[in-house]
Short mmCIF file of C-alpha atoms in Angstrom, two decimals:
data_model
loop_
_atom_site.label_atom_id
_atom_site.label_comp_id
_atom_site.label_asym_id
_atom_site.label_seq_id
_atom_site.Cartn_x
_atom_site.Cartn_y
_atom_site.Cartn_z
CA MET A 11 -7.76 7.88 -10.78
CA GLY A 12 -11.40 8.91 -11.11
CA ILE A 13 -11.89 9.02 -7.35
CA ALA A 14 -8.70 11.07 -6.95
CA ALA A 15 -9.95 13.50 -9.62
CA LEU A 16 -13.28 13.77 -7.81
CA ILE A 17 -11.67 14.39 -4.42
CA LEU A 18 -9.27 16.98 -5.83
CA GLY A 19 -12.15 18.65 -7.68
CA ILE A 20 -14.26 18.87 -4.53
CA ILE A 21 -11.39 20.26 -2.45
CA SER A 22 -10.40 22.72 -5.17
CA ILE A 23 -13.89 24.06 -5.70
CA ILE A 24 -14.45 24.55 -1.96
CA VAL A 25 -11.13 26.33 -1.44
CA GLY A 26 -11.52 28.16 -4.76
CA PHE A 27 -14.63 29.97 -3.53
CA ILE A 28 -12.63 31.52 -0.68
CA PRO A 29 -11.49 34.79 -2.25
CA LEU A 30 -7.86 35.08 -1.16
CA CYS A 31 -7.13 31.36 -0.77
CA GLY A 32 -8.15 30.35 -4.26
CA ALA A 33 -4.67 30.52 -5.72
CA ILE A 34 -3.65 27.72 -3.37
CA ALA A 35 -6.26 25.45 -4.94
CA LEU A 36 -5.06 26.01 -8.51
CA LEU A 37 -2.49 23.21 -8.46
CA PRO A 38 -4.88 20.52 -7.11
CA ALA A 39 -7.51 21.67 -9.63
CA ILE A 40 -5.08 21.25 -12.52
CA ILE A 41 -3.98 17.85 -11.24
CA GLY A 42 -7.63 16.79 -10.82
CA LEU A 43 -8.37 17.95 -14.37
CA ILE A 44 -5.49 15.93 -15.78
CA LEU A 45 -6.40 12.84 -13.76
CA GLY A 46 -10.02 13.14 -14.87
CA ILE A 47 -9.09 13.42 -18.55
CA VAL A 48 -6.71 10.46 -18.36
CA ASP A 49 -9.28 8.32 -16.55
CA VAL A 50 -12.12 9.21 -18.94
CA ILE A 51 -9.96 8.29 -21.93
CA GLY A 52 -8.82 5.05 -20.27
CA LYS A 53 -12.32 4.01 -19.31
CA SER A 54 -13.67 4.90 -22.76
CA LYS A 55 -11.23 2.48 -24.37
CA LYS A 56 -12.17 -0.28 -21.91
CA GLY A 57 -15.91 0.40 -22.09
CA GLU A 58 -16.21 0.93 -18.35
CA PRO A 59 -18.54 3.45 -16.70
CA LYS A 60 -16.89 6.83 -16.35
CA GLY A 61 -19.32 8.84 -14.20
CA ILE A 62 -16.96 9.54 -11.31
CA SER A 63 -14.21 10.57 -13.70
CA ILE A 64 -16.50 13.00 -15.50
CA ALA A 65 -17.69 14.43 -12.19
CA GLY A 66 -14.09 15.03 -11.08
CA LEU A 67 -13.27 16.52 -14.46
CA VAL A 68 -16.22 18.92 -14.32
CA LEU A 69 -15.57 19.96 -10.70
CA SER A 70 -11.90 20.61 -11.45
CA ALA A 71 -12.81 22.67 -14.52
CA ILE A 72 -15.33 24.72 -12.53
CA ALA A 73 -12.75 25.23 -9.78
CA ILE A 74 -10.24 26.54 -12.32
CA ALA A 75 -12.87 28.93 -13.68
CA VAL A 76 -13.74 30.18 -10.19
CA ILE A 77 -10.07 30.64 -9.25
CA THR A 78 -9.40 32.48 -12.51
CA PHE A 79 -12.38 34.76 -11.80
CA TRP A 80 -11.13 35.64 -8.30
CA VAL A 81 -7.58 36.26 -9.55
CA PHE A 82 -8.98 38.54 -12.25
CA VAL A 83 -11.20 40.43 -9.76
CA PHE A 84 -8.39 41.01 -7.27
CA GLY A 85 -5.97 41.84 -10.08
CA VAL A 86 -8.27 44.55 -11.38
CA ALA A 87 -8.87 45.84 -7.85
CA ALA A 88 -5.15 45.96 -7.15
CA SER A 89 -4.41 47.74 -10.41
CA GLU A 90 -7.04 50.37 -9.64
CA MET A 91 -5.73 50.95 -6.15
CA ASP A 92 -3.30 53.79 -5.61
CA LEU A 93 0.02 52.76 -4.04
CA ASN A 94 -0.51 55.26 -1.22
CA GLU A 95 -3.86 53.65 -0.42
CA LEU A 96 -2.18 50.26 -0.22
CA ASN A 97 0.50 51.60 2.12
CA ASP A 98 -2.23 53.14 4.32
CA ILE A 99 -4.07 49.82 4.49
CA VAL A 100 -0.93 47.95 5.48
CA SER A 101 0.24 50.53 8.00
CA ASN A 102 -3.21 50.70 9.64
CA SER A 103 -3.61 46.95 9.89
CA TYR A 104 -3.78 45.24 13.26
CA TYR A 105 -0.81 42.95 12.72
CA TYR A 106 1.46 45.67 11.41
CA ASN A 107 0.88 47.87 14.45
CA ASN A 108 1.14 45.12 17.07
CA PHE A 109 4.40 43.51 16.03
#
């Protein structure tokens, strides 16, 4: 489970830094966080080394923080934007005009 937490943490933090794709990485980050916690607790009881589990736990937590930051930034930007400005952006976009 520690390796799975590490892999999910790495993927989540990489995708989380991409501004508009970060919300996609929220679910793997949460799953990686849960797997990391469970594995750290399990390895603590057995006395096994838990470095990989802690690394996955930390990466997943950082990914959640980064994703939350981007959601907050774009939420504030969207709330400050006038609805007419948003309609102008959509109507002037390349895909809207070519389809």
